[in-house]
């Protein structure tokens, strides 16, 4: 009897173990190219965007998905056109990075009517109908703005500053990172009377416009009138650094520079003392997007509504020789 019991127990344990071991094999095999992803990228305005596109391309390849990719060159109407062409091609899923938050409801309703799920990558939309998209994968831009504000408070405390004039170089007007990085930053600093935001101008996330904005700001306020630059991305920051240096201003010393992204050149500028703080925003979203697509399209599972990557802050308070302080 004891032997029979042991045998049954052993068989049960084996069955449980086999069941566990089988888990990954239960993923249905995808024949290469059988899942078609329509991807509308908003443009190529920054190093961030270029790295983000590369991440999507390589992740789609490693998952064996066919990627129909179109670049909208910063134009919403081109993104809408691409989405319509993906619907006409009956892709399995549409992924897009909306240039601005508003104006998507009609085209997304068409995708919904065609039964094609939509994943928002990197940026959000403003809509009254949340059923128009299935998931969002991207940064928590509001948290990024807050981190920038928290750094500034720490810096002001360390300097013993009693008043600082801030200029903001913002990203594309009405885009999620522009709106939320601004809101998060303001929510943290606005109760503190040491800070005055004297100006906010948009550099559209472009290095060339970062240069133009900085030229304009120096002409208007002079280097002595500006204590802090809060720039919504590294590309604009790098443009602004060039202009400051040409004007004989030492960024990082004469003016506190706070940036967002973490691209290699900007991280080097931080290490060189020309930038004071970088709030990280990772462009490597492709893996998360493709994993959700596998869950949704291949395995027909419910997927998480929101996925935020983990992001750090690098600043002149840190040990910048630490190998974790590196750019993309
Ligand atoms: O939406 C993410 C932002 O867009 C990045 O911070 C910026 O570099 C890019 O252009």
PDB file of C-alpha atoms in Angstrom, residues 22-239:
ATOM      1  CA  UNK A  22       5.789  23.123 -20.372  1.00  0.00           C
ATOM      2  CA  UNK A  23       4.748  26.721 -19.661  1.00  0.00           C
ATOM      3  CA  UNK A  24       7.071  28.456 -22.148  1.00  0.00           C
ATOM      4  CA  UNK A  25       6.413  25.802 -24.796  1.00  0.00           C
ATOM      5  CA  UNK A  26       2.741  26.645 -24.571  1.00  0.00           C
ATOM      6  CA  UNK A  27       3.507  29.855 -26.460  1.00  0.00           C
ATOM      7  CA  UNK A  28       2.183  29.022 -29.927  1.00  0.00           C
ATOM      8  CA  UNK A  29       4.998  29.014 -32.471  1.00  0.00           C
ATOM      9  CA  UNK A  30       4.746  32.044 -34.752  1.00  0.00           C
ATOM     10  CA  UNK A  31       5.769  31.439 -38.315  1.00  0.00           C
ATOM     11  CA  UNK A  32       7.960  34.359 -39.362  1.00  0.00           C
ATOM     12  CA  UNK A  33       5.957  37.217 -40.783  1.00  0.00           C
ATOM     13  CA  UNK A  34       2.544  35.735 -39.935  1.00  0.00           C
ATOM     14  CA  UNK A  35       1.836  38.588 -37.507  1.00  0.00           C
ATOM     15  CA  UNK A  36       1.794  41.949 -39.285  1.00  0.00           C
ATOM     16  CA  UNK A  37       2.370  45.088 -37.224  1.00  0.00           C
ATOM     17  CA  UNK A  38       1.536  48.482 -38.749  1.00  0.00           C
ATOM     18  CA  UNK A  39       3.792  51.037 -37.083  1.00  0.00           C
ATOM     19  CA  UNK A  40       3.509  54.783 -37.567  1.00  0.00           C
ATOM     20  CA  UNK A  41       6.551  56.553 -36.182  1.00  0.00           C
ATOM     21  CA  UNK A  42       6.067  60.282 -35.766  1.00  0.00           C
ATOM     22  CA  UNK A  43       9.404  61.452 -37.173  1.00  0.00           C
ATOM     23  CA  UNK A  44      13.171  61.500 -36.746  1.00  0.00           C
ATOM     24  CA  UNK A  45      13.480  64.722 -34.766  1.00  0.00           C
ATOM     25  CA  UNK A  46      15.999  63.564 -32.150  1.00  0.00           C
ATOM     26  CA  UNK A  47      18.580  60.912 -31.285  1.00  0.00           C
ATOM     27  CA  UNK A  48      15.915  59.564 -28.926  1.00  0.00           C
ATOM     28  CA  UNK A  49      13.506  59.028 -31.807  1.00  0.00           C
ATOM     29  CA  UNK A  50      16.143  57.365 -33.970  1.00  0.00           C
ATOM     30  CA  UNK A  51      17.051  54.971 -31.140  1.00  0.00           C
ATOM     31  CA  UNK A  52      13.352  54.308 -30.537  1.00  0.00           C
ATOM     32  CA  UNK A  53      12.778  53.396 -34.195  1.00  0.00           C
ATOM     33  CA  UNK A  54      15.800  51.066 -34.093  1.00  0.00           C
ATOM     34  CA  UNK A  55      14.421  49.418 -30.955  1.00  0.00           C
ATOM     35  CA  UNK A  56      11.068  48.755 -32.664  1.00  0.00           C
ATOM     36  CA  UNK A  57      12.714  47.348 -35.790  1.00  0.00           C
ATOM     37  CA  UNK A  58      15.044  44.986 -33.949  1.00  0.00           C
ATOM     38  CA  UNK A  59      12.376  43.809 -31.475  1.00  0.00           C
ATOM     39  CA  UNK A  60       9.914  43.045 -34.311  1.00  0.00           C
ATOM     40  CA  UNK A  61      12.638  41.066 -36.027  1.00  0.00           C
ATOM     41  CA  UNK A  62      13.494  39.031 -32.959  1.00  0.00           C
ATOM     42  CA  UNK A  63       9.800  38.209 -32.365  1.00  0.00           C
ATOM     43  CA  UNK A  64       9.417  37.186 -36.011  1.00  0.00           C
ATOM     44  CA  UNK A  65       6.779  39.844 -36.721  1.00  0.00           C
ATOM     45  CA  UNK A  66       6.492  41.654 -40.055  1.00  0.00           C
ATOM     46  CA  UNK A  67       6.756  45.402 -39.476  1.00  0.00           C
ATOM     47  CA  UNK A  68       5.008  47.762 -41.890  1.00  0.00           C
ATOM     48  CA  UNK A  69       6.645  50.993 -40.786  1.00  0.00           C
ATOM     49  CA  UNK A  70       5.935  54.524 -41.924  1.00  0.00           C
ATOM     50  CA  UNK A  71       7.567  57.729 -40.758  1.00  0.00           C
ATOM     51  CA  UNK A  72       5.288  60.766 -40.581  1.00  0.00           C
ATOM     52  CA  UNK A  73       7.997  63.397 -40.590  1.00  0.00           C
ATOM     53  CA  UNK A  74       6.344  65.306 -37.706  1.00  0.00           C
ATOM     54  CA  UNK A  75       2.991  65.629 -39.476  1.00  0.00           C
ATOM     55  CA  UNK A  76      -0.214  64.422 -37.853  1.00  0.00           C
ATOM     56  CA  UNK A  77      -2.021  64.178 -41.198  1.00  0.00           C
ATOM     57  CA  UNK A  78       0.630  61.742 -42.441  1.00  0.00           C
ATOM     58  CA  UNK A  79       0.190  59.603 -39.315  1.00  0.00           C
ATOM     59  CA  UNK A  80      -3.562  59.498 -39.920  1.00  0.00           C
ATOM     60  CA  UNK A  81      -2.939  58.527 -43.542  1.00  0.00           C
ATOM     61  CA  UNK A  82      -0.578  55.725 -42.453  1.00  0.00           C
ATOM     62  CA  UNK A  83      -3.099  54.386 -39.941  1.00  0.00           C
ATOM     63  CA  UNK A  84      -5.761  54.329 -42.672  1.00  0.00           C
ATOM     64  CA  UNK A  85      -3.400  52.427 -44.968  1.00  0.00           C
ATOM     65  CA  UNK A  86      -2.706  49.895 -42.187  1.00  0.00           C
ATOM     66  CA  UNK A  87      -6.455  49.401 -41.777  1.00  0.00           C
ATOM     67  CA  UNK A  88      -6.845  48.888 -45.522  1.00  0.00           C
ATOM     68  CA  UNK A  89      -4.002  46.342 -45.438  1.00  0.00           C
ATOM     69  CA  UNK A  90      -5.765  44.529 -42.574  1.00  0.00           C
ATOM     70  CA  UNK A  91      -2.706  44.393 -40.321  1.00  0.00           C
ATOM     71  CA  UNK A  92      -3.033  42.419 -37.070  1.00  0.00           C
ATOM     72  CA  UNK A  93      -2.231  45.358 -34.807  1.00  0.00           C
ATOM     73  CA  UNK A  94      -1.468  49.055 -35.168  1.00  0.00           C
ATOM     74  CA  UNK A  95       1.230  50.723 -33.088  1.00  0.00           C
ATOM     75  CA  UNK A  96       1.756  54.446 -33.240  1.00  0.00           C
ATOM     76  CA  UNK A  97       3.497  57.261 -31.458  1.00  0.00           C
ATOM     77  CA  UNK A  98       1.088  60.217 -31.619  1.00  0.00           C
ATOM     78  CA  UNK A  99       2.809  63.505 -32.405  1.00  0.00           C
ATOM     79  CA  UNK A 100       0.198  65.456 -30.416  1.00  0.00           C
ATOM     80  CA  UNK A 101      -2.535  64.306 -28.049  1.00  0.00           C
ATOM     81  CA  UNK A 102      -5.706  65.447 -29.810  1.00  0.00           C
ATOM     82  CA  UNK A 103      -7.389  64.676 -33.118  1.00  0.00           C
ATOM     83  CA  UNK A 104      -7.229  60.873 -33.252  1.00  0.00           C
ATOM     84  CA  UNK A 105     -10.757  59.765 -32.444  1.00  0.00           C
ATOM     85  CA  UNK A 106     -12.073  59.425 -36.018  1.00  0.00           C
ATOM     86  CA  UNK A 107      -9.253  57.318 -37.386  1.00  0.00           C
ATOM     87  CA  UNK A 108      -9.093  55.181 -34.243  1.00  0.00           C
ATOM     88  CA  UNK A 109     -12.829  54.563 -34.509  1.00  0.00           C
ATOM     89  CA  UNK A 110     -12.174  53.254 -38.027  1.00  0.00           C
ATOM     90  CA  UNK A 111      -9.514  50.890 -36.635  1.00  0.00           C
ATOM     91  CA  UNK A 112     -11.923  49.719 -33.939  1.00  0.00           C
ATOM     92  CA  UNK A 113     -14.686  49.092 -36.498  1.00  0.00           C
ATOM     93  CA  UNK A 114     -12.210  47.032 -38.523  1.00  0.00           C
ATOM     94  CA  UNK A 115     -11.422  45.005 -35.373  1.00  0.00           C
ATOM     95  CA  UNK A 116      -7.754  46.036 -35.327  1.00  0.00           C
ATOM     96  CA  UNK A 117      -6.304  46.687 -31.862  1.00  0.00           C
ATOM     97  CA  UNK A 118      -4.194  49.805 -31.330  1.00  0.00           C
ATOM     98  CA  UNK A 119      -1.186  50.156 -29.030  1.00  0.00           C
ATOM     99  CA  UNK A 120       0.068  53.648 -28.241  1.00  0.00           C
ATOM    100  CA  UNK A 121       3.834  53.714 -28.029  1.00  0.00           C
ATOM    101  CA  UNK A 122       5.790  56.554 -26.360  1.00  0.00           C
ATOM    102  CA  UNK A 123       3.010  59.191 -26.356  1.00  0.00           C
ATOM    103  CA  UNK A 124      -0.603  59.321 -25.219  1.00  0.00           C
ATOM    104  CA  UNK A 125      -3.793  60.634 -26.775  1.00  0.00           C
ATOM    105  CA  UNK A 126      -6.570  62.728 -25.302  1.00  0.00           C
ATOM    106  CA  UNK A 127      -9.915  61.041 -25.904  1.00  0.00           C
ATOM    107  CA  UNK A 128     -13.283  60.612 -24.246  1.00  0.00           C
ATOM    108  CA  UNK A 129     -13.436  57.020 -25.514  1.00  0.00           C
ATOM    109  CA  UNK A 130     -10.789  54.898 -23.825  1.00  0.00           C
ATOM    110  CA  UNK A 131     -11.854  51.847 -25.842  1.00  0.00           C
ATOM    111  CA  UNK A 132     -10.109  53.372 -28.872  1.00  0.00           C
ATOM    112  CA  UNK A 133      -6.775  51.972 -27.767  1.00  0.00           C
ATOM    113  CA  UNK A 134      -5.817  48.759 -26.008  1.00  0.00           C
ATOM    114  CA  UNK A 135      -2.604  49.706 -24.262  1.00  0.00           C
ATOM    115  CA  UNK A 136       0.005  52.390 -23.743  1.00  0.00           C
ATOM    116  CA  UNK A 137       3.733  51.634 -23.539  1.00  0.00           C
ATOM    117  CA  UNK A 138       5.946  54.581 -22.663  1.00  0.00           C
ATOM    118  CA  UNK A 139       7.421  56.852 -20.062  1.00  0.00           C
ATOM    119  CA  UNK A 140       5.614  58.501 -17.202  1.00  0.00           C
ATOM    120  CA  UNK A 141       6.366  62.032 -18.420  1.00  0.00           C
ATOM    121  CA  UNK A 142       4.693  63.663 -15.441  1.00  0.00           C
ATOM    122  CA  UNK A 143       7.055  61.773 -13.114  1.00  0.00           C
ATOM    123  CA  UNK A 144       9.974  62.919 -15.293  1.00  0.00           C
ATOM    124  CA  UNK A 145       8.915  66.556 -14.865  1.00  0.00           C
ATOM    125  CA  UNK A 146       8.640  66.082 -11.115  1.00  0.00           C
ATOM    126  CA  UNK A 147      12.138  64.573 -10.990  1.00  0.00           C
ATOM    127  CA  UNK A 148      13.501  67.642 -12.810  1.00  0.00           C
ATOM    128  CA  UNK A 149      11.798  69.897 -10.236  1.00  0.00           C
ATOM    129  CA  UNK A 150      13.061  67.818  -7.314  1.00  0.00           C
ATOM    130  CA  UNK A 151      16.611  68.065  -8.639  1.00  0.00           C
ATOM    131  CA  UNK A 152      16.299  71.851  -8.880  1.00  0.00           C
ATOM    132  CA  UNK A 153      15.141  72.147  -5.274  1.00  0.00           C
ATOM    133  CA  UNK A 154      18.070  70.008  -4.120  1.00  0.00           C
ATOM    134  CA  UNK A 155      20.476  72.108  -6.191  1.00  0.00           C
ATOM    135  CA  UNK A 156      19.058  75.410  -4.896  1.00  0.00           C
ATOM    136  CA  UNK A 157      19.377  74.118  -1.328  1.00  0.00           C
ATOM    137  CA  UNK A 158      22.975  73.034  -1.924  1.00  0.00           C
ATOM    138  CA  UNK A 159      23.848  76.454  -3.405  1.00  0.00           C
ATOM    139  CA  UNK A 160      21.941  78.333  -0.723  1.00  0.00           C
ATOM    140  CA  UNK A 161      20.227  80.239  -3.538  1.00  0.00           C
ATOM    141  CA  UNK A 162      17.548  82.705  -2.529  1.00  0.00           C
ATOM    142  CA  UNK A 163      16.181  83.341  -6.004  1.00  0.00           C
ATOM    143  CA  UNK A 164      16.552  81.650  -9.399  1.00  0.00           C
ATOM    144  CA  UNK A 165      15.193  82.733 -12.788  1.00  0.00           C
ATOM    145  CA  UNK A 166      14.202  79.745 -14.910  1.00  0.00           C
ATOM    146  CA  UNK A 167      13.690  79.491 -18.664  1.00  0.00           C
ATOM    147  CA  UNK A 168      11.986  76.472 -20.133  1.00  0.00           C
ATOM    148  CA  UNK A 169      12.719  75.154 -23.623  1.00  0.00           C
ATOM    149  CA  UNK A 170       9.759  72.917 -24.201  1.00  0.00           C
ATOM    150  CA  UNK A 171       9.106  70.094 -26.643  1.00  0.00           C
ATOM    151  CA  UNK A 172       6.449  69.981 -29.349  1.00  0.00           C
ATOM    152  CA  UNK A 173       3.407  71.971 -28.209  1.00  0.00           C
ATOM    153  CA  UNK A 174       0.512  69.725 -27.135  1.00  0.00           C
ATOM    154  CA  UNK A 175       2.561  66.529 -27.180  1.00  0.00           C
ATOM    155  CA  UNK A 176       2.399  64.352 -24.067  1.00  0.00           C
ATOM    156  CA  UNK A 177       6.050  64.818 -23.030  1.00  0.00           C
ATOM    157  CA  UNK A 178       5.732  68.592 -23.445  1.00  0.00           C
ATOM    158  CA  UNK A 179       2.527  68.840 -21.435  1.00  0.00           C
ATOM    159  CA  UNK A 180       3.480  66.414 -18.681  1.00  0.00           C
ATOM    160  CA  UNK A 181       7.112  67.379 -18.253  1.00  0.00           C
ATOM    161  CA  UNK A 182       5.946  70.945 -17.808  1.00  0.00           C
ATOM    162  CA  UNK A 183       3.110  70.056 -15.429  1.00  0.00           C
ATOM    163  CA  UNK A 184       5.259  67.754 -13.284  1.00  0.00           C
ATOM    164  CA  UNK A 185       8.042  70.353 -13.011  1.00  0.00           C
ATOM    165  CA  UNK A 186       5.639  73.180 -12.159  1.00  0.00           C
ATOM    166  CA  UNK A 187       3.783  71.089  -9.569  1.00  0.00           C
ATOM    167  CA  UNK A 188       7.039  70.598  -7.689  1.00  0.00           C
ATOM    168  CA  UNK A 189       8.510  74.113  -7.853  1.00  0.00           C
ATOM    169  CA  UNK A 190       5.508  76.426  -7.997  1.00  0.00           C
ATOM    170  CA  UNK A 191       4.956  76.574  -4.233  1.00  0.00           C
ATOM    171  CA  UNK A 192       8.573  77.655  -3.694  1.00  0.00           C
ATOM    172  CA  UNK A 193       9.041  81.448  -3.867  1.00  0.00           C
ATOM    173  CA  UNK A 194      12.727  81.079  -4.732  1.00  0.00           C
ATOM    174  CA  UNK A 195      11.789  80.154  -8.304  1.00  0.00           C
ATOM    175  CA  UNK A 196      10.395  82.276 -11.150  1.00  0.00           C
ATOM    176  CA  UNK A 197       9.820  80.858 -14.616  1.00  0.00           C
ATOM    177  CA  UNK A 198      10.554  83.954 -16.685  1.00  0.00           C
ATOM    178  CA  UNK A 199       9.913  82.357 -20.090  1.00  0.00           C
ATOM    179  CA  UNK A 200       8.871  79.179 -21.843  1.00  0.00           C
ATOM    180  CA  UNK A 201       9.451  78.670 -25.568  1.00  0.00           C
ATOM    181  CA  UNK A 202       9.122  75.600 -27.750  1.00  0.00           C
ATOM    182  CA  UNK A 203      12.105  74.069 -29.502  1.00  0.00           C
ATOM    183  CA  UNK A 204      10.013  71.221 -30.952  1.00  0.00           C
ATOM    184  CA  UNK A 205      12.501  68.619 -29.610  1.00  0.00           C
ATOM    185  CA  UNK A 206      14.980  69.655 -32.357  1.00  0.00           C
ATOM    186  CA  UNK A 207      18.635  70.486 -31.834  1.00  0.00           C
ATOM    187  CA  UNK A 208      18.490  73.279 -34.423  1.00  0.00           C
ATOM    188  CA  UNK A 209      15.530  74.853 -32.648  1.00  0.00           C
ATOM    189  CA  UNK A 210      17.298  74.455 -29.299  1.00  0.00           C
ATOM    190  CA  UNK A 211      19.995  76.679 -30.777  1.00  0.00           C
ATOM    191  CA  UNK A 212      17.436  79.198 -32.008  1.00  0.00           C
ATOM    192  CA  UNK A 213      15.646  79.277 -28.648  1.00  0.00           C
ATOM    193  CA  UNK A 214      18.880  79.834 -26.747  1.00  0.00           C
ATOM    194  CA  UNK A 215      19.989  82.609 -29.100  1.00  0.00           C
ATOM    195  CA  UNK A 216      16.644  84.269 -28.563  1.00  0.00           C
ATOM    196  CA  UNK A 217      16.714  83.828 -24.783  1.00  0.00           C
ATOM    197  CA  UNK A 218      20.234  85.235 -24.432  1.00  0.00           C
ATOM    198  CA  UNK A 219      19.252  88.227 -26.553  1.00  0.00           C
ATOM    199  CA  UNK A 220      16.185  88.860 -24.406  1.00  0.00           C
ATOM    200  CA  UNK A 221      17.529  88.287 -20.898  1.00  0.00           C
ATOM    201  CA  UNK A 222      21.334  88.176 -21.198  1.00  0.00           C
ATOM    202  CA  UNK A 223      23.291  85.420 -19.483  1.00  0.00           C
ATOM    203  CA  UNK A 224      23.012  87.249 -16.164  1.00  0.00           C
ATOM    204  CA  UNK A 225      19.234  87.206 -16.318  1.00  0.00           C
ATOM    205  CA  UNK A 226      19.019  83.404 -16.608  1.00  0.00           C
ATOM    206  CA  UNK A 227      19.949  81.080 -13.744  1.00  0.00           C
ATOM    207  CA  UNK A 228      18.386  77.810 -14.882  1.00  0.00           C
ATOM    208  CA  UNK A 229      17.504  76.172 -18.181  1.00  0.00           C
ATOM    209  CA  UNK A 230      14.974  73.378 -18.075  1.00  0.00           C
ATOM    210  CA  UNK A 231      15.028  71.753 -21.511  1.00  0.00           C
ATOM    211  CA  UNK A 232      12.553  69.003 -22.393  1.00  0.00           C
ATOM    212  CA  UNK A 233      15.082  66.915 -24.314  1.00  0.00           C
ATOM    213  CA  UNK A 234      18.793  66.403 -24.879  1.00  0.00           C
ATOM    214  CA  UNK A 235      18.765  67.371 -28.545  1.00  0.00           C
ATOM    215  CA  UNK A 236      17.532  70.883 -27.712  1.00  0.00           C
ATOM    216  CA  UNK A 237      19.914  71.023 -24.738  1.00  0.00           C
ATOM    217  CA  UNK A 238      22.905  70.199 -26.925  1.00  0.00           C
ATOM    218  CA  UNK A 239      21.907  72.978 -29.343  1.00  0.00           C
TER     219      UNK A 239
END
